[in-house]
Tab-separated table of C-alpha atoms in Angstrom:
chain	number	residue	atom	x	y	z
A	1	MET	CA	22.102	-6.055	8.474
A	2	ASP	CA	21.938	-2.581	6.951
A	3	LEU	CA	21.468	-1.593	3.304
A	4	CYS	CA	25.218	-1.156	2.742
A	5	SER	CA	25.819	-4.724	3.926
A	6	PHE	CA	22.918	-5.976	1.819
A	7	PHE	CA	24.325	-4.480	-1.362
A	8	GLU	CA	27.817	-5.690	-0.530
A	9	LYS	CA	26.339	-9.188	-0.627
A	10	TYR	CA	24.162	-8.684	-3.716
A	11	ARG	CA	26.160	-6.908	-6.403
A	12	ARG	CA	23.967	-7.714	-9.457
A	13	VAL	CA	20.288	-7.073	-8.861
A	14	SER	CA	17.085	-6.476	-10.757
A	15	VAL	CA	14.499	-4.138	-9.263
A	16	ALA	CA	10.739	-4.098	-9.758
A	17	PHE	CA	10.182	-0.337	-9.939
A	18	SER	CA	6.678	0.986	-9.306
A	19	GLY	CA	7.507	4.676	-9.599
A	20	GLY	CA	6.943	5.087	-5.846
A	21	VAL	CA	9.213	6.333	-3.074
A	22	ASP	CA	10.158	2.911	-1.654
A	23	SER	CA	11.368	1.185	-4.804
A	24	ALA	CA	12.962	4.478	-5.883
A	25	TYR	CA	15.045	4.481	-2.717
A	26	VAL	CA	16.040	0.847	-3.291
A	27	LEU	CA	17.221	1.837	-6.770
A	28	TRP	CA	19.152	4.818	-5.446
A	29	ALA	CA	20.789	2.756	-2.680
A	30	ALA	CA	21.806	0.039	-5.153
A	31	LYS	CA	23.223	2.609	-7.572
A	32	ASN	CA	25.007	4.401	-4.741
A	33	ALA	CA	26.570	1.075	-3.691
A	34	GLY	CA	27.938	0.565	-7.195
A	35	CYS	CA	25.745	-2.414	-8.055
A	36	GLU	CA	24.893	-3.566	-11.559
A	37	ILE	CA	21.151	-2.991	-11.852
A	38	GLY	CA	18.340	-4.002	-14.153
A	39	VAL	CA	15.177	-1.917	-13.745
A	40	TYR	CA	11.741	-3.225	-14.736
A	41	TYR	CA	8.347	-1.531	-14.774
A	42	VAL	CA	5.099	-3.354	-15.619
A	43	ARG	CA	2.563	-1.208	-17.452
A	44	SER	CA	-1.020	-2.406	-17.104
A	45	ALA	CA	-4.551	-1.082	-16.715
A	46	PHE	CA	-3.944	-0.967	-12.960
A	47	GLN	CA	-1.217	1.702	-13.119
A	48	PRO	CA	-2.061	5.350	-13.850
A	49	ALA	CA	0.046	7.115	-16.449
A	50	PHE	CA	1.823	9.354	-13.936
A	51	GLU	CA	3.498	6.344	-12.280
A	52	LEU	CA	5.345	5.464	-15.487
A	53	ALA	CA	6.205	9.124	-16.050
A	54	ASP	CA	7.753	9.297	-12.570
A	55	ALA	CA	9.613	6.019	-13.144
A	56	LYS	CA	11.093	7.266	-16.427
A	57	ARG	CA	12.110	10.602	-14.925
A	58	PHE	CA	13.771	8.950	-11.928
A	59	CYS	CA	15.689	6.446	-14.049
A	60	ASN	CA	16.850	9.240	-16.340
A	61	ILE	CA	18.238	11.090	-13.328
A	62	LEU	CA	20.089	7.971	-12.132
A	63	LYS	CA	21.158	7.196	-15.719
A	64	LEU	CA	19.653	3.719	-15.506
A	65	PRO	CA	17.823	2.140	-18.464
A	66	LEU	CA	14.200	1.286	-17.701
A	67	LYS	CA	12.649	-1.773	-19.296
A	68	VAL	CA	8.854	-1.435	-19.589
A	69	LEU	CA	6.896	-4.684	-19.741
A	70	GLU	CA	3.371	-4.561	-21.155
A	71	MET	CA	0.792	-6.771	-19.420
A	72	ASP	CA	-2.925	-7.366	-19.937
A	73	VAL	CA	-3.871	-8.150	-16.337
A	74	LEU	CA	-7.591	-8.146	-17.122
A	75	SER	CA	-7.132	-11.148	-19.412
A	76	LYS	CA	-6.506	-13.198	-16.251
A	77	GLU	CA	-9.882	-14.202	-14.841
A	78	GLN	CA	-8.413	-14.786	-11.380
A	79	ILE	CA	-7.495	-11.099	-11.366
A	80	ALA	CA	-10.427	-9.548	-13.241
A	81	SER	CA	-12.985	-11.398	-11.092
A	82	ASN	CA	-11.531	-9.433	-8.148
A	83	PRO	CA	-11.581	-12.006	-5.312
A	84	TYR	CA	-10.574	-10.969	-1.798
A	85	ASN	CA	-7.027	-12.208	-2.521
A	86	ARG	CA	-6.783	-10.627	-5.977
A	87	CYS	CA	-3.514	-8.967	-4.968
A	88	TYR	CA	-1.915	-12.388	-4.598
A	89	TYR	CA	-2.764	-13.407	-8.168
A	90	CYS	CA	-1.811	-9.990	-9.516
A	91	LYS	CA	1.563	-9.862	-7.747
A	92	HIS	CA	2.325	-13.438	-8.751
A	93	THR	CA	1.564	-12.672	-12.388
A	94	ILE	CA	3.477	-9.392	-12.492
A	95	PHE	CA	6.550	-10.524	-10.584
A	96	SER	CA	6.734	-13.779	-12.535
A	97	ALA	CA	6.927	-11.709	-15.722
A	98	ILE	CA	9.605	-9.437	-14.237
A	99	ALA	CA	11.624	-12.393	-12.950
A	100	GLN	CA	11.490	-14.010	-16.387
A	101	ALA	CA	12.597	-10.823	-18.154
A	102	ALA	CA	15.354	-10.247	-15.579
A	103	ALA	CA	16.613	-13.825	-15.937
A	104	LYS	CA	16.881	-13.313	-19.709
A	105	ASP	CA	19.048	-10.295	-18.978
A	106	GLY	CA	21.247	-12.309	-16.651
A	107	PHE	CA	19.847	-11.209	-13.281
A	108	SER	CA	19.035	-13.933	-10.752
A	109	VAL	CA	18.149	-11.653	-7.818
A	110	LEU	CA	14.901	-9.660	-7.911
A	111	LEU	CA	14.167	-6.871	-5.412
A	112	ASP	CA	11.059	-4.891	-4.553
A	113	GLY	CA	10.294	-1.869	-2.369
A	114	THR	CA	8.378	-3.452	0.522
A	115	ASN	CA	9.493	-1.671	3.692
A	116	ALA	CA	9.510	-2.544	7.388
A	117	SER	CA	6.305	-0.564	8.011
A	118	ASP	CA	4.261	-2.705	5.616
A	119	ASP	CA	1.949	-5.131	7.409
A	120	ALA	CA	2.557	-8.599	5.964
A	121	GLY	CA	-0.601	-9.924	7.606
A	122	ASP	CA	-2.747	-7.460	5.673
A	123	ARG	CA	-1.090	-7.894	2.270
A	124	PRO	CA	-1.857	-11.124	0.404
A	125	GLY	CA	0.531	-10.003	-2.310
A	126	MET	CA	3.455	-10.625	0.034
A	127	GLN	CA	2.753	-14.357	-0.147
A	128	ALA	CA	3.416	-14.207	-3.875
A	129	LEU	CA	6.694	-12.363	-3.304
A	130	THR	CA	7.795	-15.058	-0.864
A	131	GLU	CA	6.876	-17.846	-3.264
A	132	LEU	CA	8.861	-16.193	-6.054
A	133	SER	CA	11.899	-15.552	-3.798
A	134	VAL	CA	11.678	-11.784	-4.256
A	135	LEU	CA	13.905	-9.979	-1.762
A	136	SER	CA	12.762	-6.821	0.030
A	137	PRO	CA	15.932	-5.073	1.240
A	138	LEU	CA	14.091	-2.326	3.117
A	139	ARG	CA	12.074	-4.857	5.074
A	140	LEU	CA	15.056	-7.167	5.629
A	141	CYS	CA	17.123	-4.246	6.940
A	142	GLY	CA	14.336	-2.840	9.135
A	143	VAL	CA	13.954	0.403	7.177
A	144	THR	CA	10.576	2.017	7.864
A	145	LYS	CA	8.549	4.269	5.573
A	146	LYS	CA	9.451	7.287	7.685
A	147	GLN	CA	13.135	6.461	7.375
A	148	VAL	CA	12.790	5.982	3.611
A	149	ARG	CA	11.261	9.445	3.265
A	150	GLU	CA	13.868	11.072	5.492
A	151	ALA	CA	16.765	9.418	3.680
A	152	SER	CA	15.238	10.162	0.274
A	153	LYS	CA	14.829	13.816	1.182
A	154	ALA	CA	18.418	14.006	2.414
A	155	ALA	CA	19.575	12.459	-0.863
A	156	GLY	CA	17.589	15.005	-2.885
A	157	LEU	CA	15.292	12.443	-4.505
A	158	PHE	CA	12.273	14.223	-6.021
A	159	LEU	CA	9.926	11.369	-5.054
A	160	TRP	CA	10.674	11.647	-1.328
A	161	ASP	CA	7.254	13.093	-0.388
A	162	LYS	CA	5.139	11.378	-3.041
A	163	PRO	CA	1.957	10.029	-1.399
A	164	SER	CA	1.602	6.269	-1.165
A	165	TYR	CA	-0.448	5.080	-4.103
A	166	ALA	CA	-2.109	1.669	-4.306
A	167	CYS	CA	-3.073	0.379	-7.748
A	168	LEU	CA	-6.364	1.456	-9.334
A	169	ALA	CA	-7.905	-1.982	-8.755
A	170	THR	CA	-8.065	-1.226	-5.024
A	171	ARG	CA	-10.759	1.380	-5.760
A	172	ILE	CA	-13.218	-1.363	-6.772
A	173	PRO	CA	-14.941	-3.453	-4.052
A	174	ALA	CA	-13.792	-7.060	-3.752
A	175	GLY	CA	-16.100	-9.377	-5.654
A	176	GLN	CA	-17.060	-6.758	-8.243
A	177	HIS	CA	-15.677	-7.610	-11.668
A	178	ILE	CA	-12.961	-5.192	-12.786
A	179	THR	CA	-13.374	-3.601	-16.214
A	180	ALA	CA	-11.047	-1.385	-18.203
A	181	GLU	CA	-13.812	1.231	-18.428
A	182	ASP	CA	-14.154	1.491	-14.642
A	183	LEU	CA	-10.390	1.773	-14.203
A	184	GLN	CA	-10.198	4.508	-16.825
A	185	ARG	CA	-12.915	6.652	-15.306
A	186	ILE	CA	-11.417	6.263	-11.833
A	187	GLU	CA	-8.040	7.375	-13.181
A	188	LYS	CA	-9.610	10.366	-14.934
A	189	ALA	CA	-11.466	11.340	-11.761
A	190	GLU	CA	-8.321	11.144	-9.628
A	191	ASN	CA	-6.364	13.160	-12.182
A	192	ALA	CA	-9.083	15.821	-12.062
A	193	LEU	CA	-8.954	15.993	-8.263
A	194	SER	CA	-5.155	16.253	-8.348
A	195	PHE	CA	-5.558	19.229	-10.692
A	196	LEU	CA	-7.845	20.837	-8.096
A	197	GLY	CA	-5.114	20.522	-5.453
A	198	PHE	CA	-6.009	17.299	-3.644
A	199	ARG	CA	-3.277	15.003	-2.276
A	200	ASP	CA	-3.414	11.593	-0.630
A	201	PHE	CA	-7.018	10.844	-1.543
A	202	ARG	CA	-9.020	8.088	-3.209
A	203	VAL	CA	-11.955	7.876	-5.628
A	204	ARG	CA	-13.659	4.570	-4.885
A	205	LEU	CA	-16.347	2.954	-7.003
A	206	PHE	CA	-19.571	2.224	-5.118
A	207	HIS	CA	-22.156	0.743	-7.480
A	208	ASP	CA	-22.092	3.489	-10.150
A	209	ALA	CA	-21.214	6.256	-7.717
A	210	ALA	CA	-17.825	7.785	-7.002
A	211	ARG	CA	-17.071	7.869	-3.291
A	212	LEU	CA	-14.431	10.492	-2.467
A	213	GLN	CA	-12.143	9.902	0.485
A	214	VAL	CA	-10.039	12.906	1.473
A	215	THR	CA	-7.959	13.747	4.516
A	216	LYS	CA	-9.295	15.884	7.357
A	217	GLU	CA	-7.067	18.744	6.203
A	218	GLN	CA	-8.631	18.703	2.733
A	219	MET	CA	-12.272	18.297	3.725
A	220	THR	CA	-12.684	22.088	3.514
A	221	LEU	CA	-11.231	22.045	0.001
A	222	ALA	CA	-13.721	19.355	-1.013
A	223	LEU	CA	-16.624	21.540	0.111
A	224	ALA	CA	-15.163	24.669	-1.479
A	225	GLU	CA	-14.690	22.847	-4.799
A	226	ARG	CA	-18.074	21.122	-4.616
A	227	GLU	CA	-19.443	22.548	-7.870
A	228	ASN	CA	-16.242	21.857	-9.802
A	229	ILE	CA	-16.132	18.299	-8.484
A	230	LEU	CA	-19.759	17.635	-9.387
A	231	GLN	CA	-19.389	19.108	-12.850
A	232	THR	CA	-16.131	17.322	-13.677
A	233	LEU	CA	-16.699	13.901	-12.152
A	234	GLY	CA	-20.325	13.914	-13.254
A	235	ALA	CA	-19.082	13.144	-16.762
A	236	TRP	CA	-18.008	9.698	-15.566
A	237	PHE	CA	-20.247	8.846	-12.605
A	238	SER	CA	-23.994	9.001	-12.007
A	239	GLN	CA	-23.481	10.128	-8.414
A	240	ILE	CA	-20.673	11.762	-6.434
A	241	ASP	CA	-20.488	11.049	-2.686
A	242	LEU	CA	-18.132	12.519	-0.101
A	243	ASP	CA	-17.130	10.178	2.732
A	244	LEU	CA	-17.422	12.282	5.901
A	245	ASN	CA	-15.011	9.972	7.707
A	246	PRO	CA	-11.644	11.587	6.897
A	247	ARG	CA	-9.086	9.464	5.155
A	248	LYS	CA	-6.054	8.853	7.342
A	249	ALA	CA	-2.910	10.019	5.631
A	250	VAL	CA	-0.851	7.010	4.604
A	251	ASP	CA	2.888	7.208	5.183
């Protein structure tokens, strides 16, 4: 089955939109197929502000209304306590809320942007999607991340080369309680590094230190901007460390 066949079968769909390239392509493909679409974005402490900005911009371009759902994920102890399978509880909570909102709007089919390159064995959140009967058209149709980017570029979608971006909670080691303060300073630090020209990087919390993970190509930039990094991130962290093992670019 290809995406055209998928959207011939499912003509009224709701889409959980993260603001990333995969779910953006699902939205575009559904719109291009003439489907009736409901678009839902969950705003929480785990999502940086730029994700919502990208989601709004993309929906404006497609002329699709975006429904933003507010959620206090840190009020859920199973999430805030940050167990090894936190992603399962988080996905279950978020997608349950989206499914409920979509059902109120008359949508019985909920889609997400999981693609055929995503490793189900390494993503506990996929269990939650299965339990909630969320459909992943890219995965079902065998569309890989590379193919999503190529097709998005050909379609002129501005998100086509946006780096993959896991939620802010992934920057905190499993077992360490997640606080709003830690999430905020991580977001500020990553915004500061983006301003300095970094792409596809992470600022991970290690005790009270910020551990920077950058790609091999940007290791030179990290050394060149050493003083700026120390001065800026020092406002939020007691120590700034650079991981000398280059971060592998995620596609």
